[in-house]
PDB file of C-alpha atoms in Angstrom:
ATOM      1  CA  MET A   1     105.626  82.085  98.719  1.00  0.00           C
ATOM      2  CA  ILE A   2     103.728  85.011  97.549  1.00  0.00           C
ATOM      3  CA  SER A   3     104.350  87.501  94.510  1.00  0.00           C
ATOM      4  CA  VAL A   4     104.239  91.064  95.948  1.00  0.00           C
ATOM      5  CA  TYR A   5     103.952  94.514  94.447  1.00  0.00           C
ATOM      6  CA  CYS A   6     106.732  96.668  95.822  1.00  0.00           C
ATOM      7  CA  GLU A   7     106.599 100.506  95.975  1.00  0.00           C
ATOM      8  CA  GLN A   8     110.146 101.509  96.005  1.00  0.00           C
ATOM      9  CA  SER A   9     110.121 105.257  95.152  1.00  0.00           C
ATOM     10  CA  ALA A  10     107.120 106.994  96.982  1.00  0.00           C
ATOM     11  CA  TYR A  11     106.950 107.762 100.689  1.00  0.00           C
ATOM     12  CA  GLY A  12     110.630 106.453 101.355  1.00  0.00           C
ATOM     13  CA  GLY A  13     110.229 103.049  99.545  1.00  0.00           C
ATOM     14  CA  GLY A  14     110.208  99.856 100.923  1.00  0.00           C
ATOM     15  CA  TRP A  15     106.202  99.256 100.701  1.00  0.00           C
ATOM     16  CA  ILE A  16     104.202  96.182 100.204  1.00  0.00           C
ATOM     17  CA  VAL A  17     101.223  97.263  98.108  1.00  0.00           C
ATOM     18  CA  PHE A  18      98.178  95.021  99.287  1.00  0.00           C
ATOM     19  CA  GLN A  19      95.514  96.881  97.655  1.00  0.00           C
ATOM     20  CA  HIS A  20      95.391  99.161  94.679  1.00  0.00           C
ATOM     21  CA  ARG A  21      92.615 100.670  92.539  1.00  0.00           C
ATOM     22  CA  PHE A  22      92.984 102.921  89.480  1.00  0.00           C
ATOM     23  CA  ASN A  23      90.493 102.122  86.779  1.00  0.00           C
ATOM     24  CA  GLY A  24      87.600 100.047  87.703  1.00  0.00           C
ATOM     25  CA  GLU A  25      88.646  97.017  85.907  1.00  0.00           C
ATOM     26  CA  GLU A  26      88.503  94.738  88.712  1.00  0.00           C
ATOM     27  CA  ASP A  27      85.535  93.861  90.714  1.00  0.00           C
ATOM     28  CA  PHE A  28      85.539  94.255  94.052  1.00  0.00           C
ATOM     29  CA  TYR A  29      82.206  93.280  95.298  1.00  0.00           C
ATOM     30  CA  ARG A  30      83.789  89.684  95.785  1.00  0.00           C
ATOM     31  CA  ASN A  31      83.304  86.629  98.542  1.00  0.00           C
ATOM     32  CA  TRP A  32      84.938  85.840 101.761  1.00  0.00           C
ATOM     33  CA  VAL A  33      87.378  83.213  99.979  1.00  0.00           C
ATOM     34  CA  ASP A  34      88.540  85.770  97.117  1.00  0.00           C
ATOM     35  CA  TYR A  35      89.263  88.189  99.961  1.00  0.00           C
ATOM     36  CA  ARG A  36      90.894  86.000 102.154  1.00  0.00           C
ATOM     37  CA  ASP A  37      93.053  84.275  99.259  1.00  0.00           C
ATOM     38  CA  GLY A  38      93.459  87.706  97.179  1.00  0.00           C
ATOM     39  CA  PHE A  39      92.448  88.472  93.718  1.00  0.00           C
ATOM     40  CA  GLY A  40      93.209  90.666  90.517  1.00  0.00           C
ATOM     41  CA  SER A  41      96.875  91.269  88.915  1.00  0.00           C
ATOM     42  CA  LEU A  42      99.865  93.039  90.174  1.00  0.00           C
ATOM     43  CA  ASP A  43      99.992  95.045  87.210  1.00  0.00           C
ATOM     44  CA  GLY A  44      96.452  95.977  87.327  1.00  0.00           C
ATOM     45  CA  GLU A  45      94.164  96.213  90.412  1.00  0.00           C
ATOM     46  CA  PHE A  46      94.217  93.761  93.092  1.00  0.00           C
ATOM     47  CA  TRP A  47      93.860  92.588  96.511  1.00  0.00           C
ATOM     48  CA  LEU A  48      96.879  90.913  98.127  1.00  0.00           C
ATOM     49  CA  GLY A  49      94.840  88.822 100.540  1.00  0.00           C
ATOM     50  CA  LEU A  50      93.695  88.798 104.036  1.00  0.00           C
ATOM     51  CA  GLU A  51      95.464  85.694 104.878  1.00  0.00           C
ATOM     52  CA  ASN A  52      98.704  87.103 103.302  1.00  0.00           C
ATOM     53  CA  LEU A  53      98.296  90.445 105.405  1.00  0.00           C
ATOM     54  CA  HIS A  54      97.841  88.709 108.675  1.00  0.00           C
ATOM     55  CA  GLN A  55     100.935  86.634 108.003  1.00  0.00           C
ATOM     56  CA  LEU A  56     102.737  89.671 107.233  1.00  0.00           C
ATOM     57  CA  THR A  57     101.422  92.084 109.920  1.00  0.00           C
ATOM     58  CA  SER A  58     101.927  89.450 112.781  1.00  0.00           C
ATOM     59  CA  SER A  59     105.426  88.440 112.292  1.00  0.00           C
ATOM     60  CA  ARG A  60     107.100  91.659 112.495  1.00  0.00           C
ATOM     61  CA  LYS A  61     106.034  95.142 112.940  1.00  0.00           C
ATOM     62  CA  HIS A  62     104.492  97.059 110.377  1.00  0.00           C
ATOM     63  CA  GLU A  63     103.307 100.526 109.446  1.00  0.00           C
ATOM     64  CA  LEU A  64     100.497 101.353 107.035  1.00  0.00           C
ATOM     65  CA  MET A  65     100.198 104.031 104.367  1.00  0.00           C
ATOM     66  CA  ILE A  66      96.696 104.495 102.726  1.00  0.00           C
ATOM     67  CA  VAL A  67      96.703 107.215  99.634  1.00  0.00           C
ATOM     68  CA  VAL A  68      93.403 108.157  98.205  1.00  0.00           C
ATOM     69  CA  ILE A  69      92.695 110.623  95.159  1.00  0.00           C
ATOM     70  CA  ASP A  70      88.861 111.885  94.564  1.00  0.00           C
ATOM     71  CA  THR A  71      87.272 112.474  91.448  1.00  0.00           C
ATOM     72  CA  ARG A  72      88.134 115.812  91.044  1.00  0.00           C
ATOM     73  CA  GLY A  73      91.862 114.900  91.674  1.00  0.00           C
ATOM     74  CA  ASN A  74      92.493 115.787  95.407  1.00  0.00           C
ATOM     75  CA  TYR A  75      95.245 113.725  96.977  1.00  0.00           C
ATOM     76  CA  GLY A  76      95.262 112.622 100.476  1.00  0.00           C
ATOM     77  CA  TYR A  77      96.845 110.283 102.674  1.00  0.00           C
ATOM     78  CA  ALA A  78      96.711 108.489 106.184  1.00  0.00           C
ATOM     79  CA  HIS A  79      99.607 106.889 107.934  1.00  0.00           C
ATOM     80  CA  TYR A  80      99.653 104.766 110.775  1.00  0.00           C
ATOM     81  CA  ASP A  81     102.896 103.753 112.585  1.00  0.00           C
ATOM     82  CA  HIS A  82     101.377 100.277 113.679  1.00  0.00           C
ATOM     83  CA  PHE A  83      98.826  97.975 111.989  1.00  0.00           C
ATOM     84  CA  VAL A  84      98.203  94.314 112.773  1.00  0.00           C
ATOM     85  CA  ILE A  85      95.130  92.195 111.622  1.00  0.00           C
ATOM     86  CA  ASP A  86      94.150  88.877 113.271  1.00  0.00           C
ATOM     87  CA  ASP A  87      93.781  85.324 111.571  1.00  0.00           C
ATOM     88  CA  GLU A  88      90.762  83.832 110.010  1.00  0.00           C
ATOM     89  CA  SER A  89      89.560  82.401 113.257  1.00  0.00           C
ATOM     90  CA  GLU A  90      88.972  86.040 114.536  1.00  0.00           C
ATOM     91  CA  ASN A  91      87.550  87.035 110.897  1.00  0.00           C
ATOM     92  CA  PHE A  92      90.626  89.288 110.281  1.00  0.00           C
ATOM     93  CA  LYS A  93      89.809  91.356 113.042  1.00  0.00           C
ATOM     94  CA  LEU A  94      91.799  94.893 112.789  1.00  0.00           C
ATOM     95  CA  LYS A  95      93.784  93.993 115.897  1.00  0.00           C
ATOM     96  CA  ILE A  96      96.360  96.972 116.094  1.00  0.00           C
ATOM     97  CA  VAL A  97      95.872 100.396 114.454  1.00  0.00           C
ATOM     98  CA  GLY A  98      98.588 102.678 115.582  1.00  0.00           C
ATOM     99  CA  ARG A  99      99.133 106.410 115.874  1.00  0.00           C
ATOM    100  CA  TYR A 100      97.711 108.477 112.769  1.00  0.00           C
ATOM    101  CA  GLU A 101      99.243 111.237 110.608  1.00  0.00           C
ATOM    102  CA  GLY A 102      98.130 112.519 107.273  1.00  0.00           C
ATOM    103  CA  THR A 103      95.955 114.693 105.080  1.00  0.00           C
ATOM    104  CA  ALA A 104      92.972 112.301 104.894  1.00  0.00           C
ATOM    105  CA  ARG A 105      91.030 111.843 107.956  1.00  0.00           C
ATOM    106  CA  ASP A 106      91.599 109.320 110.482  1.00  0.00           C
ATOM    107  CA  THR A 107      88.863 106.718 109.630  1.00  0.00           C
ATOM    108  CA  LEU A 108      90.569 103.464 110.351  1.00  0.00           C
ATOM    109  CA  LYS A 109      91.128 104.023 114.058  1.00  0.00           C
ATOM    110  CA  GLN A 110      87.342 103.799 114.621  1.00  0.00           C
ATOM    111  CA  ARG A 111      87.313 100.471 112.989  1.00  0.00           C
ATOM    112  CA  LEU A 112      89.880  98.995 115.644  1.00  0.00           C
ATOM    113  CA  GLY A 113      88.391  95.432 116.795  1.00  0.00           C
ATOM    114  CA  ASP A 114      86.043  95.120 113.806  1.00  0.00           C
ATOM    115  CA  LYS A 115      85.959  92.232 111.828  1.00  0.00           C
ATOM    116  CA  PHE A 116      86.269  92.029 107.926  1.00  0.00           C
ATOM    117  CA  THR A 117      82.844  91.426 106.296  1.00  0.00           C
ATOM    118  CA  THR A 118      81.990  90.360 102.808  1.00  0.00           C
ATOM    119  CA  LYS A 119      78.664  89.864 100.879  1.00  0.00           C
ATOM    120  CA  ASP A 120      78.789  86.063 101.817  1.00  0.00           C
ATOM    121  CA  GLU A 121      80.320  86.586 105.625  1.00  0.00           C
ATOM    122  CA  ASP A 122      78.465  89.089 107.658  1.00  0.00           C
ATOM    123  CA  ASN A 123      80.548  89.959 110.427  1.00  0.00           C
ATOM    124  CA  ASP A 124      79.663  93.553 111.338  1.00  0.00           C
ATOM    125  CA  GLY A 125      77.903  95.083 113.923  1.00  0.00           C
ATOM    126  CA  TRP A 126      74.940  96.288 112.167  1.00  0.00           C
ATOM    127  CA  ILE A 127      71.408  94.573 113.042  1.00  0.00           C
ATOM    128  CA  TYR A 128      69.825  95.743 110.199  1.00  0.00           C
ATOM    129  CA  GLY A 129      71.678  93.609 107.645  1.00  0.00           C
ATOM    130  CA  ASN A 130      74.865  93.160 105.768  1.00  0.00           C
ATOM    131  CA  CYS A 131      77.012  96.326 105.342  1.00  0.00           C
ATOM    132  CA  ALA A 132      79.085  94.691 102.470  1.00  0.00           C
ATOM    133  CA  VAL A 133      75.798  93.983 100.783  1.00  0.00           C
ATOM    134  CA  SER A 134      74.480  97.410 101.496  1.00  0.00           C
ATOM    135  CA  TRP A 135      77.456  99.206 100.378  1.00  0.00           C
ATOM    136  CA  LYS A 136      78.600  96.623  97.715  1.00  0.00           C
ATOM    137  CA  GLY A 137      82.061  96.199  99.025  1.00  0.00           C
ATOM    138  CA  ALA A 138      84.050  94.411 101.819  1.00  0.00           C
ATOM    139  CA  TRP A 139      85.580  96.161 104.498  1.00  0.00           C
ATOM    140  CA  TRP A 140      86.269  96.214 108.541  1.00  0.00           C
ATOM    141  CA  TYR A 141      82.616  97.342 108.955  1.00  0.00           C
ATOM    142  CA  ASP A 142      80.758  97.885 112.305  1.00  0.00           C
ATOM    143  CA  SER A 143      77.645  99.561 111.575  1.00  0.00           C
ATOM    144  CA  CYS A 144      78.579 100.352 108.071  1.00  0.00           C
ATOM    145  CA  GLY A 145      80.301 103.729 108.738  1.00  0.00           C
ATOM    146  CA  SER A 146      81.852 106.164 106.365  1.00  0.00           C
ATOM    147  CA  SER A 147      84.647 104.236 104.951  1.00  0.00           C
ATOM    148  CA  ASP A 148      84.965 101.456 102.458  1.00  0.00           C
ATOM    149  CA  LEU A 149      88.150 101.255 100.028  1.00  0.00           C
ATOM    150  CA  ASN A 150      86.544  98.196  98.454  1.00  0.00           C
ATOM    151  CA  GLY A 151      83.371  99.696  97.521  1.00  0.00           C
ATOM    152  CA  PRO A 152      82.376 100.273  93.868  1.00  0.00           C
ATOM    153  CA  TYR A 153      84.493 102.175  91.559  1.00  0.00           C
ATOM    154  CA  ALA A 154      83.611 105.926  91.008  1.00  0.00           C
ATOM    155  CA  LYS A 155      82.236 106.085  87.444  1.00  0.00           C
ATOM    156  CA  SER A 156      81.099 109.813  87.951  1.00  0.00           C
ATOM    157  CA  ARG A 157      81.144 112.477  90.468  1.00  0.00           C
ATOM    158  CA  LYS A 158      77.642 111.995  92.252  1.00  0.00           C
ATOM    159  CA  GLN A 159      77.952 108.197  92.575  1.00  0.00           C
ATOM    160  CA  SER A 160      75.931 107.449  95.959  1.00  0.00           C
ATOM    161  CA  ILE A 161      77.619 104.026  96.774  1.00  0.00           C
ATOM    162  CA  ALA A 162      81.602 104.101  95.813  1.00  0.00           C
ATOM    163  CA  MET A 163      84.892 103.945  97.373  1.00  0.00           C
ATOM    164  CA  THR A 164      85.088 106.124 100.283  1.00  0.00           C
ATOM    165  CA  TRP A 165      87.295 107.509 102.899  1.00  0.00           C
ATOM    166  CA  ASP A 166      85.315 109.380 105.472  1.00  0.00           C
ATOM    167  CA  ASN A 167      83.818 111.609 102.709  1.00  0.00           C
ATOM    168  CA  PHE A 168      87.276 112.576 101.856  1.00  0.00           C
ATOM    169  CA  SER A 169      86.680 115.916 100.235  1.00  0.00           C
ATOM    170  CA  GLY A 170      83.196 115.162  99.991  1.00  0.00           C
ATOM    171  CA  ARG A 171      83.640 112.991  96.793  1.00  0.00           C
ATOM    172  CA  SER A 172      83.944 109.358  95.755  1.00  0.00           C
ATOM    173  CA  LEU A 173      87.408 108.344  94.999  1.00  0.00           C
ATOM    174  CA  THR A 174      89.295 107.209  91.888  1.00  0.00           C
ATOM    175  CA  TYR A 175      92.345 105.938  93.073  1.00  0.00           C
ATOM    176  CA  THR A 176      93.362 104.201  96.146  1.00  0.00           C
ATOM    177  CA  ARG A 177      96.593 101.982  97.487  1.00  0.00           C
ATOM    178  CA  MET A 178      97.161 100.560 100.768  1.00  0.00           C
ATOM    179  CA  MET A 179     100.469  99.666 101.430  1.00  0.00           C
ATOM    180  CA  ILE A 180     102.430  98.377 104.480  1.00  0.00           C
ATOM    181  CA  ARG A 181     106.248  98.166 105.463  1.00  0.00           C
ATOM    182  CA  HIS A 182     108.237  96.692 108.185  1.00  0.00           C
ATOM    183  CA  VAL A 183     109.356  98.869 110.785  1.00  0.00           C
ATOM    184  CA  ASP A 184     112.546  98.255 113.136  1.00  0.00           C
TER     185      ASP A 184
END
């Protein structure tokens, strides 16, 4: 049994938060085992773990909500009506990314079929190296791409390698939250 952080008031409630970043105190440039098993603290910044996320999304239908805020305070969201990741034998590949709606661009659907990559587990499609090493994060990369919510925390507006969501508003992010909710 795992402990989870639930969002019960925003977006209709009932959400399980699986990634939360808001102050840069937790280092997200981590290895495969950390991303598989989870890290951080539920009362701070954290990643719930890919294995936990797989177990949750493969057992029942879940939707996904991603919330982002940039260095100027601009807010955006991306909502997907279905979300599933494969198990570790498939490198936690993005198996299903459903219909999109939101104010932040749809950057996750282009990652469909991509495997998760960390600094010590190169599963991306980039022939010139490891995207996680180049971007100092971990994500469902193909040839790196334009989104990485697990990149370095933005300490300034001009930081070139940072948490990004398809250049949301052209700025680095200072807040991200990824949540899933069971759908009947």
